[in-house]
Structures are given as structure tokens and as C-alpha cells.
PDB file of C-alpha atoms and ligand atoms in Angstrom:
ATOM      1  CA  UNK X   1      56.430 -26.802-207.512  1.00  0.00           C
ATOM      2  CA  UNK X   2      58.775 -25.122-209.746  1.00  0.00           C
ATOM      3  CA  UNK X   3      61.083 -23.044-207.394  1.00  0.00           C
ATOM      4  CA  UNK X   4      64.343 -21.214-208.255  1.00  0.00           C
ATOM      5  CA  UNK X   5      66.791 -21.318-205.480  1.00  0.00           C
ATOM      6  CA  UNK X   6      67.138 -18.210-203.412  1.00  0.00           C
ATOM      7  CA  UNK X   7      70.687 -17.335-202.389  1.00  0.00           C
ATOM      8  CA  UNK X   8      69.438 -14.617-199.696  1.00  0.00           C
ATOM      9  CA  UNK X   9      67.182 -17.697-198.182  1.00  0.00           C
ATOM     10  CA  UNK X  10      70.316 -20.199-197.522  1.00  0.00           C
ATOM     11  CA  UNK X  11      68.169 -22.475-200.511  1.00  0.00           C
ATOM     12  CA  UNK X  12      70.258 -25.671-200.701  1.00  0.00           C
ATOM     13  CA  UNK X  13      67.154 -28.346-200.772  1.00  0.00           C
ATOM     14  CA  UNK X  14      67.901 -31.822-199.592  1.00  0.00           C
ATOM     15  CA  UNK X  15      67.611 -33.970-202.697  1.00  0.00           C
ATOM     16  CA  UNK X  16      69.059 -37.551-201.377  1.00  0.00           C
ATOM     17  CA  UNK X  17      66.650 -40.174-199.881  1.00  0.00           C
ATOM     18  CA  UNK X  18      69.322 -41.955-197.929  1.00  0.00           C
ATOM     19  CA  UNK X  19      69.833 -38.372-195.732  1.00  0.00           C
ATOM     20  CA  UNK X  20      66.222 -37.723-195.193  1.00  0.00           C
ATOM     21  CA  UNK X  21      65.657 -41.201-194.473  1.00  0.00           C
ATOM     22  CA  UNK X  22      68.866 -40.664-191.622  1.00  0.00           C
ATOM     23  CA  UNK X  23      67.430 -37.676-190.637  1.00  0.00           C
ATOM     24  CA  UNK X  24      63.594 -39.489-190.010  1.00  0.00           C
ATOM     25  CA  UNK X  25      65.542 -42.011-187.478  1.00  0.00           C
ATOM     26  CA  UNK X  26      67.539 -39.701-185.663  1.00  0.00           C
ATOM     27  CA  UNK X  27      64.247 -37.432-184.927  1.00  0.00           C
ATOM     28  CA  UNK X  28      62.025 -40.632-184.274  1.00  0.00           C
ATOM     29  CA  UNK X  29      58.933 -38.621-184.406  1.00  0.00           C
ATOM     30  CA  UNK X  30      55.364 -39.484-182.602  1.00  0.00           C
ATOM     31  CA  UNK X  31      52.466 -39.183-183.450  1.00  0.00           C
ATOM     32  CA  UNK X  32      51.462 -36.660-180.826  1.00  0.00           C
ATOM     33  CA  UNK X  33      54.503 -34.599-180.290  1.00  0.00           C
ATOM     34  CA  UNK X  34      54.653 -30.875-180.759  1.00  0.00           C
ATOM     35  CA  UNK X  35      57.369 -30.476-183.423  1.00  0.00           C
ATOM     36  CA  UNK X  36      58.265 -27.451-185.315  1.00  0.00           C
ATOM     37  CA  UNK X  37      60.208 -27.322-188.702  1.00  0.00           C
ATOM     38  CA  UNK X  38      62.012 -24.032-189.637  1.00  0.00           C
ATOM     39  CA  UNK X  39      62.466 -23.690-193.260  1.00  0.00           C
ATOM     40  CA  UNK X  40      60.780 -26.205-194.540  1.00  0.00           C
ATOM     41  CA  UNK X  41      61.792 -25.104-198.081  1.00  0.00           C
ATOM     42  CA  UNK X  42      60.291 -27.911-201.086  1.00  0.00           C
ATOM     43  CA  UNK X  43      59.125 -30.407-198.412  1.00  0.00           C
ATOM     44  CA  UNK X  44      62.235 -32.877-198.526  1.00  0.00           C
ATOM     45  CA  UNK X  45      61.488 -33.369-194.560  1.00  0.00           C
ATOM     46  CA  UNK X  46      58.145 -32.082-193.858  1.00  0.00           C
ATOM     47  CA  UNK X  47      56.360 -34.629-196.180  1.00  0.00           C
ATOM     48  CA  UNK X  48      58.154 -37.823-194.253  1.00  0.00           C
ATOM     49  CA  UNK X  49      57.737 -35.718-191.233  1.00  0.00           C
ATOM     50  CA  UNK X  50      53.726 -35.128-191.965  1.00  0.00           C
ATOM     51  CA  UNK X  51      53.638 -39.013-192.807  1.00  0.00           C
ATOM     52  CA  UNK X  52      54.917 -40.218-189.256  1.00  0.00           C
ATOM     53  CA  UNK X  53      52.735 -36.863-186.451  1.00  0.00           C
ATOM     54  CA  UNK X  54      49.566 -35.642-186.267  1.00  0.00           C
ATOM     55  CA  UNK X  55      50.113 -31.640-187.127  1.00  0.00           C
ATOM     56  CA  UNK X  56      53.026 -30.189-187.594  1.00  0.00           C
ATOM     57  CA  UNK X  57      53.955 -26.274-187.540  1.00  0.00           C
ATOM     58  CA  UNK X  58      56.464 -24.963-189.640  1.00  0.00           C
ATOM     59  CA  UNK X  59      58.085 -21.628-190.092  1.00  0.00           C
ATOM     60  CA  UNK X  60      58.987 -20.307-193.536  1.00  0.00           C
ATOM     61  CA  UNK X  61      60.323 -17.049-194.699  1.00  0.00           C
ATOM     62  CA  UNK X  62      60.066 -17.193-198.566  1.00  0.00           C
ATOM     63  CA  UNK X  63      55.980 -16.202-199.183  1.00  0.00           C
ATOM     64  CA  UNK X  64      56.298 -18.231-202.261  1.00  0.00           C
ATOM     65  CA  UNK X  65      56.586 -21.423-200.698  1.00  0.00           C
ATOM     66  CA  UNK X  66      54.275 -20.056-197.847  1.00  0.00           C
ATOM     67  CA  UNK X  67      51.798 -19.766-200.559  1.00  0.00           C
ATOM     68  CA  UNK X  68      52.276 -23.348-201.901  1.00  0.00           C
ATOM     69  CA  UNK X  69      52.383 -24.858-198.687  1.00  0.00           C
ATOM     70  CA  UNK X  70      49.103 -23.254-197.565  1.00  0.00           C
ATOM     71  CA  UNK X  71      47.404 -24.354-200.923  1.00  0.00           C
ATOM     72  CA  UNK X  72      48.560 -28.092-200.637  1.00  0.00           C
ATOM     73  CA  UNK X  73      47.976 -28.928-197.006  1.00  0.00           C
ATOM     74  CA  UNK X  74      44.570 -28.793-194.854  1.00  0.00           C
ATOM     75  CA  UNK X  75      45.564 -26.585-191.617  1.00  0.00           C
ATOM     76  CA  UNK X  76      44.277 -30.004-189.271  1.00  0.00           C
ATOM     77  CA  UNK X  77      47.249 -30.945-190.174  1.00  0.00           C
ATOM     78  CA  UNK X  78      50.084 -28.130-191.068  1.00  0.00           C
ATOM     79  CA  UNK X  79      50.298 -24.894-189.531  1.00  0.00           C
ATOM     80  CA  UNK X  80      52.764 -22.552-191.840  1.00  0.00           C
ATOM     81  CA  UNK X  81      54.236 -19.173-190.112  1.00  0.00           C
ATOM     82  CA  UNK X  82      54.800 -17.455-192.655  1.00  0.00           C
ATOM     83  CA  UNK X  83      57.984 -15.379-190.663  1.00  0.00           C
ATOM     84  CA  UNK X  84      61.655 -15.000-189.443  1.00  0.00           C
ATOM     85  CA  UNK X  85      62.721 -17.802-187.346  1.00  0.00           C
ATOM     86  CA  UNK X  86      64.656 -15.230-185.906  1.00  0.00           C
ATOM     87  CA  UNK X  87      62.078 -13.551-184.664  1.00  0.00           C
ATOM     88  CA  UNK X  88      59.661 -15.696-184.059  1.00  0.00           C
ATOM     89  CA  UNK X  89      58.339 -16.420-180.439  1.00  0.00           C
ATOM     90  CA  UNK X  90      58.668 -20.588-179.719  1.00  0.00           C
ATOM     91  CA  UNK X  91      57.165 -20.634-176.454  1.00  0.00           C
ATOM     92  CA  UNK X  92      53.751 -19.733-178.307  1.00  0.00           C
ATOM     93  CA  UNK X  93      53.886 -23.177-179.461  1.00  0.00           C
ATOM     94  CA  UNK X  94      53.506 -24.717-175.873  1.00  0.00           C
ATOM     95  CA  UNK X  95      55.826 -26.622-173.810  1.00  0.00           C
ATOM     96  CA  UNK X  96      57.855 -29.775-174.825  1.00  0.00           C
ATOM     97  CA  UNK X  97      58.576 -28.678-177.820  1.00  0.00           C
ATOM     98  CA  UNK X  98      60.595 -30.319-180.500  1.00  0.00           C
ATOM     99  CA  UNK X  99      62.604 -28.500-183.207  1.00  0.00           C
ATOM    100  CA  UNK X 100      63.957 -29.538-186.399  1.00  0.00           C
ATOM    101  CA  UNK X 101      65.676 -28.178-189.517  1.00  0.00           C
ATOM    102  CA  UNK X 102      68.153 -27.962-192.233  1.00  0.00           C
ATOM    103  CA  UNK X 103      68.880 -24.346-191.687  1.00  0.00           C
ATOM    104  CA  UNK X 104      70.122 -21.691-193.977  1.00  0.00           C
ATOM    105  CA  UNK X 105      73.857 -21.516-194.038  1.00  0.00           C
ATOM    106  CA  UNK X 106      73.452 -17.623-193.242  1.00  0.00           C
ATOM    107  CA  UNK X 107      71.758 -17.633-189.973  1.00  0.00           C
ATOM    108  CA  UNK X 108      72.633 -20.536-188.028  1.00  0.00           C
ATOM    109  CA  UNK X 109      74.622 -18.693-185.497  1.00  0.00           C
ATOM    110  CA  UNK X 110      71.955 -16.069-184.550  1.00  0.00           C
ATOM    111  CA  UNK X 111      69.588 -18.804-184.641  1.00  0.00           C
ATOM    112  CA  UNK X 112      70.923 -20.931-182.189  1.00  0.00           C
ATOM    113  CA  UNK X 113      71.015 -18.025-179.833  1.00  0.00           C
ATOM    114  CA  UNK X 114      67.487 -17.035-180.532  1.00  0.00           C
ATOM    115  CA  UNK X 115      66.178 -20.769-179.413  1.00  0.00           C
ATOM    116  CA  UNK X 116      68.430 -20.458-176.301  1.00  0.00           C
ATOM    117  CA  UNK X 117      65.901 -18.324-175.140  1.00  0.00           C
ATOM    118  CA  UNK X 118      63.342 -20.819-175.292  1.00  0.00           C
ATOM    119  CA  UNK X 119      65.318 -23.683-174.117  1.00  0.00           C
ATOM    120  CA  UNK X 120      62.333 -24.362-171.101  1.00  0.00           C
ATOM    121  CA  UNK X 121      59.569 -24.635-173.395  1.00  0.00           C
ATOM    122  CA  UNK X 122      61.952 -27.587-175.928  1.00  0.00           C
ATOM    123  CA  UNK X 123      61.894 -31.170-175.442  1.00  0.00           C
ATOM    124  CA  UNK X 124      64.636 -31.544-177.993  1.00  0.00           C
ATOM    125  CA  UNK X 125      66.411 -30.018-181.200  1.00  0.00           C
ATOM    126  CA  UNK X 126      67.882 -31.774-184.612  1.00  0.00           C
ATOM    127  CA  UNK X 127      69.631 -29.605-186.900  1.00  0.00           C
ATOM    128  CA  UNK X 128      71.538 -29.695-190.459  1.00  0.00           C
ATOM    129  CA  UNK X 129      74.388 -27.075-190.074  1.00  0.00           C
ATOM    130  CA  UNK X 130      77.786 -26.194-191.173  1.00  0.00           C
ATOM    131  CA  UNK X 131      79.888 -28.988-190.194  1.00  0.00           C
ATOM    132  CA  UNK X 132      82.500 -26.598-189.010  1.00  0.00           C
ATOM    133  CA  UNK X 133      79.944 -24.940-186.985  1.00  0.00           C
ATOM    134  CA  UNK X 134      78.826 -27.994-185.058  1.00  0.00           C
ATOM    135  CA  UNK X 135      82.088 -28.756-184.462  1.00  0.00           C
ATOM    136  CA  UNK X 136      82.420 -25.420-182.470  1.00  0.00           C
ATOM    137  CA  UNK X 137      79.184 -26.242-180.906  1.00  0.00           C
ATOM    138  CA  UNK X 138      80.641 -29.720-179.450  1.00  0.00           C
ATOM    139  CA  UNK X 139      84.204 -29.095-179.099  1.00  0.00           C
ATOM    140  CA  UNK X 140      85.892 -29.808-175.810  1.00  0.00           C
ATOM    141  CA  UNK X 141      88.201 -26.945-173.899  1.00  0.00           C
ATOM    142  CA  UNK X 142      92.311 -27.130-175.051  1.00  0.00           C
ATOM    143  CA  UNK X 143      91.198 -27.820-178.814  1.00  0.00           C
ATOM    144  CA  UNK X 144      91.006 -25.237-181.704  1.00  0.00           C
ATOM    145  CA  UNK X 145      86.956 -25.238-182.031  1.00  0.00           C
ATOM    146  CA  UNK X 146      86.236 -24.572-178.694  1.00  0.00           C
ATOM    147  CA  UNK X 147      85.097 -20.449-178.187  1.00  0.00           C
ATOM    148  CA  UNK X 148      82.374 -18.555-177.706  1.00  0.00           C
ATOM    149  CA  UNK X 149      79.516 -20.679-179.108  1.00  0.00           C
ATOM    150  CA  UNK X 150      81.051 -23.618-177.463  1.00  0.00           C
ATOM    151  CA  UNK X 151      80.544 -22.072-174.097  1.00  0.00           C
ATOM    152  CA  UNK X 152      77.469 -20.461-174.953  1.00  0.00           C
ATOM    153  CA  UNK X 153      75.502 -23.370-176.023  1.00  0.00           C
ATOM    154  CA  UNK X 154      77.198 -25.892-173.865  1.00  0.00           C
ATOM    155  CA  UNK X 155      75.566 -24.030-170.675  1.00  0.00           C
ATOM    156  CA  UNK X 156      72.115 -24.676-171.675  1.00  0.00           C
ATOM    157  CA  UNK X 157      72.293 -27.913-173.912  1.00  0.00           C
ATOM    158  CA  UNK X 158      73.906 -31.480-173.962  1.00  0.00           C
ATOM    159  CA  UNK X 159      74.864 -31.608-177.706  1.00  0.00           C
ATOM    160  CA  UNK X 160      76.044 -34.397-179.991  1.00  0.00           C
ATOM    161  CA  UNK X 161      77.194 -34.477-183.243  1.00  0.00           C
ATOM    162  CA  UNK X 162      74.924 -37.630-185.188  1.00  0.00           C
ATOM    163  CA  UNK X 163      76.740 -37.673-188.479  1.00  0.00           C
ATOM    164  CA  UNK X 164      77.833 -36.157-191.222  1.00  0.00           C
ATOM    165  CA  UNK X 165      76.242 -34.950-194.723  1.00  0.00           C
ATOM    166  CA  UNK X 166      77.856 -34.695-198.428  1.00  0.00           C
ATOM    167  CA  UNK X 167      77.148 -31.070-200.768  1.00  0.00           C
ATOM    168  CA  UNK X 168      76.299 -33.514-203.777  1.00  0.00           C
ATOM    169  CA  UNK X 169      72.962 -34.362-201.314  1.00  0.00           C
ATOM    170  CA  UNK X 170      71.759 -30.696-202.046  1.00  0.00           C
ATOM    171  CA  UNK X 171      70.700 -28.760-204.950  1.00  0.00           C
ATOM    172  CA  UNK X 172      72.469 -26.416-205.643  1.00  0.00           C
ATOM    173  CA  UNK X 173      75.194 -28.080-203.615  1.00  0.00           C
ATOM    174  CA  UNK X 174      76.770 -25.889-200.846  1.00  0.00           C
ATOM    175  CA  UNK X 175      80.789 -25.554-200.867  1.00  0.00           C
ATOM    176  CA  UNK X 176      80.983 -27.020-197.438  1.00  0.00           C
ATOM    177  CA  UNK X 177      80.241 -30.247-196.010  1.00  0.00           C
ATOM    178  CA  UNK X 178      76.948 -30.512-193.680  1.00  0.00           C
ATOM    179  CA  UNK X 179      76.232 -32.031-190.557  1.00  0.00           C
ATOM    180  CA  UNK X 180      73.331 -33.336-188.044  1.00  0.00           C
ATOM    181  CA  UNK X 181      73.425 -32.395-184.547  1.00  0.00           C
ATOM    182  CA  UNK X 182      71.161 -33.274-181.466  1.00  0.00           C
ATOM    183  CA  UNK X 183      71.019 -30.532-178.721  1.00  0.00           C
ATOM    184  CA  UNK X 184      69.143 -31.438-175.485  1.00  0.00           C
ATOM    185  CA  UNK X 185      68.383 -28.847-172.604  1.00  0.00           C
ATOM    186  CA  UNK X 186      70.229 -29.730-169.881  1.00  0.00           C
ATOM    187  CA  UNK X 187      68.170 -30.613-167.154  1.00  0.00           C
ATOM    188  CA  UNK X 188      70.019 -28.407-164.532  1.00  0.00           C
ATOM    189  CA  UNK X 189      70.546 -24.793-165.861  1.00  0.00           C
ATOM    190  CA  UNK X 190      74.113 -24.113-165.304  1.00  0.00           C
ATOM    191  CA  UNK X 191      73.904 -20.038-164.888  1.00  0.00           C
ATOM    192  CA  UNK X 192      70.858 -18.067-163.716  1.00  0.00           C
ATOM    193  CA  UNK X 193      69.062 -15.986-165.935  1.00  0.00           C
ATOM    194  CA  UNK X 194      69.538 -12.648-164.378  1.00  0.00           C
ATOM    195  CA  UNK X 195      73.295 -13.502-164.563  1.00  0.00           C
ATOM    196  CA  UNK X 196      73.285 -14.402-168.171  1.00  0.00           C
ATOM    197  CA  UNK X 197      74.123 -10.780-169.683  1.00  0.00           C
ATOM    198  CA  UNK X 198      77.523 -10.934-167.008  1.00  0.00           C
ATOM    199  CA  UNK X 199      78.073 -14.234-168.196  1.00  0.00           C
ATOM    200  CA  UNK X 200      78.558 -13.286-171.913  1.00  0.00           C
ATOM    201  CA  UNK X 201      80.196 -10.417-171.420  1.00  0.00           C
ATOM    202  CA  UNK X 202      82.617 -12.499-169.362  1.00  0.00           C
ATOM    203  CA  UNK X 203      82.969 -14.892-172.122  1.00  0.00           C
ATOM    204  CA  UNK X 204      83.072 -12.405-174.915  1.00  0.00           C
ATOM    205  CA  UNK X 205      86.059 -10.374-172.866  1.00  0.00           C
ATOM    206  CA  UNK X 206      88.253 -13.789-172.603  1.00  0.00           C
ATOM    207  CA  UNK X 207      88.032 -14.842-175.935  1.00  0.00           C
ATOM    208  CA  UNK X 208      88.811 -11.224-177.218  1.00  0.00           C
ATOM    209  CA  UNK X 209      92.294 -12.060-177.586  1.00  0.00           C
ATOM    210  CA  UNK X 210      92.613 -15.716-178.057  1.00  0.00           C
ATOM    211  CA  UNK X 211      96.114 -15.575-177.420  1.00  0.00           C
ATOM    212  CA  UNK X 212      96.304 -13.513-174.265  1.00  0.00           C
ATOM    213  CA  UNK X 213      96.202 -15.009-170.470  1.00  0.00           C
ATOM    214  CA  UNK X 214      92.801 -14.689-168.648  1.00  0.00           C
ATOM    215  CA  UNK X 215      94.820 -12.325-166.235  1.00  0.00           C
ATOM    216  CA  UNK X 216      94.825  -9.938-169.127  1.00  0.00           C
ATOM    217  CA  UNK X 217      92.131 -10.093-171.035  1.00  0.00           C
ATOM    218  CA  UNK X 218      89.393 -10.777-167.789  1.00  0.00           C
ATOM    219  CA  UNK X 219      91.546  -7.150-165.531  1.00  0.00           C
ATOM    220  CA  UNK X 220      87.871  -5.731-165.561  1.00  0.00           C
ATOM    221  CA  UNK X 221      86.627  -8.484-164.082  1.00  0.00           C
ATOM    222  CA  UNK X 222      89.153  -9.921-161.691  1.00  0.00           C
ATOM    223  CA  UNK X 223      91.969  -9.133-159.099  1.00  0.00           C
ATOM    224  CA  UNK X 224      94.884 -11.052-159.800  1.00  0.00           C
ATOM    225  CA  UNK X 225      94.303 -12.595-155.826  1.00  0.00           C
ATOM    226  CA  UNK X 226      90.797 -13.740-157.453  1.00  0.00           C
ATOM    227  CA  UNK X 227      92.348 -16.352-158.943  1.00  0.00           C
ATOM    228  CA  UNK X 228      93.874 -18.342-156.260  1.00  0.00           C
ATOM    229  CA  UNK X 229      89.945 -18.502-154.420  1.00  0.00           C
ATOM    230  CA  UNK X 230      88.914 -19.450-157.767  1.00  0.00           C
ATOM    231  CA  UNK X 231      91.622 -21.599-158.302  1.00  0.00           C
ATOM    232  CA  UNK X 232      92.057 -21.010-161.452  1.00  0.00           C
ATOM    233  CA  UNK X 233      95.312 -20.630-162.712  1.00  0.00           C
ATOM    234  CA  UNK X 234      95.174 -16.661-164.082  1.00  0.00           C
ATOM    235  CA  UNK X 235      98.053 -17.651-167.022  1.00  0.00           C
ATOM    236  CA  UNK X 236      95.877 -19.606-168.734  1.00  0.00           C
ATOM    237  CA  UNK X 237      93.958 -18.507-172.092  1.00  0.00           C
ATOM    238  CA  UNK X 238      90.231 -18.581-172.635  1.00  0.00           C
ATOM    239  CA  UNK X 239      90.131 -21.444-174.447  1.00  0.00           C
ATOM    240  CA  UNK X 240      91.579 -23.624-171.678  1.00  0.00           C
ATOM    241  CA  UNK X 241      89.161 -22.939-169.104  1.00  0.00           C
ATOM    242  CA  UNK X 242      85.821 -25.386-168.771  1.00  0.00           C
ATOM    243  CA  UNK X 243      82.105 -24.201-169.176  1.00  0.00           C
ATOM    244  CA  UNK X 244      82.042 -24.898-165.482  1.00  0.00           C
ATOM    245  CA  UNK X 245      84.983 -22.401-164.596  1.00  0.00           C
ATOM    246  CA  UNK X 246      83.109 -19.820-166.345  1.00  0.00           C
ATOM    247  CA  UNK X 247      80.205 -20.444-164.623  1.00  0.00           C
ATOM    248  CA  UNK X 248      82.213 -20.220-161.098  1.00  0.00           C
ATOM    249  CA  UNK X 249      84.090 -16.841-161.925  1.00  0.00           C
ATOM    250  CA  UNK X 250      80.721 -15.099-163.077  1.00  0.00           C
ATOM    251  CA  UNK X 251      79.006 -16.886-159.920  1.00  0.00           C
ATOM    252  CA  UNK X 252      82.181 -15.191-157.514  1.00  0.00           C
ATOM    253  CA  UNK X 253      81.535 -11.653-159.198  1.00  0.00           C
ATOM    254  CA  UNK X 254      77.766 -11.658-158.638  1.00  0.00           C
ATOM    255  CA  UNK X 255      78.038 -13.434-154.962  1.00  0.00           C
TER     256      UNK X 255
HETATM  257  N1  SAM A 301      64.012 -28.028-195.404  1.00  0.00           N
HETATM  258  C1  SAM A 301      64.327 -27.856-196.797  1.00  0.00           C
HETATM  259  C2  SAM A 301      65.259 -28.945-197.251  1.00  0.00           C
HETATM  260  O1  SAM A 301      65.811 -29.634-196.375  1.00  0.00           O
HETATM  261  O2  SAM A 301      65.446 -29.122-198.446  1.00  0.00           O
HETATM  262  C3  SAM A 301      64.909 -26.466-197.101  1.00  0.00           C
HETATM  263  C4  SAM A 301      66.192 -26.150-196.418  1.00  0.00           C
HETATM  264  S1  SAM A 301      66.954 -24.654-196.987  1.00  0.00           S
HETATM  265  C5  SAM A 301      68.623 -24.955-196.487  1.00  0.00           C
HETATM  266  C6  SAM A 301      66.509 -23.429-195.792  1.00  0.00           C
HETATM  267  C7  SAM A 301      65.041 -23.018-195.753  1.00  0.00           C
HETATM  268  O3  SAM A 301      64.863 -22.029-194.730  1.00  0.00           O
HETATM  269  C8  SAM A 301      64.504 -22.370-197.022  1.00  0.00           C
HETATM  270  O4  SAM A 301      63.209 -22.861-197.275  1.00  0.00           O
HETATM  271  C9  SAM A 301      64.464 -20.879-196.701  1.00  0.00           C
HETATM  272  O5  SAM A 301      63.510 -20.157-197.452  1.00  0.00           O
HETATM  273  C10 SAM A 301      64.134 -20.902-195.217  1.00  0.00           C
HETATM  274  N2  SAM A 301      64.592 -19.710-194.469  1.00  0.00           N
HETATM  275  C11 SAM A 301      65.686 -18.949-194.702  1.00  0.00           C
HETATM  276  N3  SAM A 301      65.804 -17.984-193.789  1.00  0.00           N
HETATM  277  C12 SAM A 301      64.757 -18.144-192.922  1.00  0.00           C
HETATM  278  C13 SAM A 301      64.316 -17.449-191.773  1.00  0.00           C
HETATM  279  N4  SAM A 301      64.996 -16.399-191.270  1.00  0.00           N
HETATM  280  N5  SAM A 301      63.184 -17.863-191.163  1.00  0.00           N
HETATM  281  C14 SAM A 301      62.480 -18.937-191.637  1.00  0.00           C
HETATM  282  N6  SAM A 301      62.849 -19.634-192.735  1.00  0.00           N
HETATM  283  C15 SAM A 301      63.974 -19.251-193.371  1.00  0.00           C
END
């Protein structure tokens, strides 16, 4: 298919046999799982990934390759959506879901938050992201990555970042270097989902000012003599306090 890279689309195709092949391992598809690729873009994994399952459901936003993909495969055994990730509603697909994709560069934030929604109905997750952005997605507490989406995907997944991938493997290459990461919903939900909203707005108010204490930046939230039942020590800054501690002050406000 002759295609010409869309910039609004995040198009940077995979073009080196040596990643996909990575990629292929650290999925270890079977035959009968439920897997879902979002933009699947000229094929560089859905034609391995067609190879190794049954059916396989993808998600793509540019009707052009919709179109293409349609035309070349039977619907036994591919299943395009042609529509946003973003908006599109995973638990349709049934439970035990597995996700995987190299996503664009311009919505892999918003993304990840959309799928936390659906974290019940996912076996498992394998993305090609930012590097920088999946090292804010793993980063422990006390180091300069960890913030928001640290916290915010940490809650609901166990995450590990598999290794890391070149620009010259794309075409057009990207200015930034790439990387694969696993997420895995955790098998204990850490916060409740009627305290999520709190929870957020907790996290969003402490890392507001990166540089304040939490005894500034959380005053809405907490009396200064909250802190010693917490104990937590109230001079410390956002970025010092564990995924857990978070979880403990929302808990206190909502007991
Ligand atoms: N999987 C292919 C590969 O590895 O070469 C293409 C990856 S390319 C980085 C991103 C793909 O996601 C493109 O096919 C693009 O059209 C598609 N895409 C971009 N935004 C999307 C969205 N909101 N929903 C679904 N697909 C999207």
C-alpha cells in the first residue's frame, strides 16, 4: 500500500525486523486470546500478530488504511474499528483482554487514562511509547520522573519497562528514542472507584507546586494535626510520598 505519513496520526511505522520480532516475544501471543491492536498503521505488527491468534481486532483512525485493511483481510479473522482509541469502549470486546500497540506520540497520555477505565475487563497491555514517558510511568518516589502519571497508573497496574527502541527503526524516524512497556492490572485495586475523582484531585493539588511541602500545597485537604495520624511527615513534597501514602490520606478524608 502506498501511504504518505500523517503527522496529525503520530505515523512513524515500524520498519526494523529485529524490533517487531522483540516485540512478538515480549507479547507471546495464543492462539485463542482476545487481543486488540490500536493503530495498526501498515501492518508491521498485525501481520506477525495475525500469523501467531485466531482473530484479532484492531482499532484504526486513518479511513485510508481502514479501507485497505478491510479489503485485504476476511473478517473470520480481523475485525477493524474504524475509530478513536480514545473513545472507544474496550469492555465491548469481552473480558481478559489483551492490548497492544505502538501508539501515536500525540496521545499516549490520554490514552493510558482512557484504558484505566477498563483495567477489569484486560488481561495485559504492551506498548511502544515515548521513552521519557515510560520512564514517568515506572519511576520510583524521591526521583525526578516520578508525578502524576506515576501515581496514577501505578494504582491500577504493575508496570515494567522491557527495553528500549532506536528512531532509525521508524519511518519517518521520530526525534526521540522509543520504548516497550508491560502494564499488568494489579490484582488488588489499591483505591475504590467512587473515591477515584478525590484521589486525583488529591494528587493533582500536591504536585501543583513541585517544590512546595504537602502542608502547603494539600491546606484544602488536611489539618496540619492530620499528619501525625497519618504519619506522614507534612514537610515533605509530593514527589516524596509513595502511591500507598496517597492512597491512605484520600482513604482518612473519605473514612
Ligand atoms: N502499528 C504501526 C507500526 O507499528 O508501524 C503504526 C504505528 S503509528 C505510530 C500509530 C498508528 O495509530 C497509525 O496507524 C495512526 O493512524 C493510528 N492512530 C493515531 N491516532 C489514533 C487514534 N486516536 N485512534 C486509533 N488509531 C490512531
Amino acid at each position: 500500500m502506498r501511504h504518505i505519513p500523517r503527522k496529525r496520526f503520530g505515523q512513524n511505522f515500524l520498519v526494523d525486523p529485529q524490533v517487531v520480532h522483540n516485540i512478538l516475544q515480549a507479547i507471546l501471543p495464543l492462539r485463542n486470546d482476545i487481543l486488540v491492536e490500536i493503530g495498526p498503521g501498515l501492518g508491521a505488527l498485525t501481520k506477525p500478530l495475525l500469523d501467531s491468534i485466531n482473530h484479532l481486532h484492531v482499532i484504526e483512525i486513518d479511513r485510508d488504511i481502514v479501507s485497505c485493511l478491510t479489503q485485504k483481510y476476511s473478517v473470520e479473522k480481523l475485525t477493524v474499528h474504524s475509530s478513536d482509541a480514545l473513545k472507544f469502549n474496550f469492555s465491548t470486546l469481552g473480558k481478559n483482554v489483551r492490548v497492544v500497540g505502538n501508539l501515536p506520540y500525540n496521545i499516549s497520555t490520554p490514552i493510558l487514562f482512557h484504558l484505566r477505565k477498563f483495567s477489569k475487563n484486560i488481561c495485559d497491555m504492551h506498548f511502544m511509547l515515548q521513552k521519557e514517558v515510560v520512564e514517568r510511568m515506572v519511576a520510583e518516589p524521591s526521583t525526578s520522573s516520578y508525578g502524576r502519571l506515576s501515581i496514577m497508573l501505578q494504582c491500577h497496574f504493575e508496570m515494567e519497562q522491557l527495553f528500549t527502541v532506536q528512531p532509525e527503526s521508524f519511518l519517518p524516524a521520530p526525534k526521540i528514542q522509543s520504548a516497550i512497556v508491560r502494564m499488568i492490572p494489579l490484582n488488588r485495586k489499591m483505591i475504590n472507584e467512587d473515591e477515584e475523582d478525590l484521589f486525583s484531585a488529591i494528587v493533582t493539588a500536591a504536585f501543583s507546586k513541585r517544590r512546595k511541602t504537602i502542608s502547603n500545597t494539600l491546606q484544602d485537604y488536611l489539618k496540619p494535626e492530620d499528619f501525625d495520624v497519618l504519619e506522614i511527615n507534612p514537610r515533605l513534597r509530593a514527589e516524596n510520598l509513595s502511591v500507598a501514602q496517597f492512597v491512605a490520606i484520600t482513604n482518612f478524608i473519605t473514612q
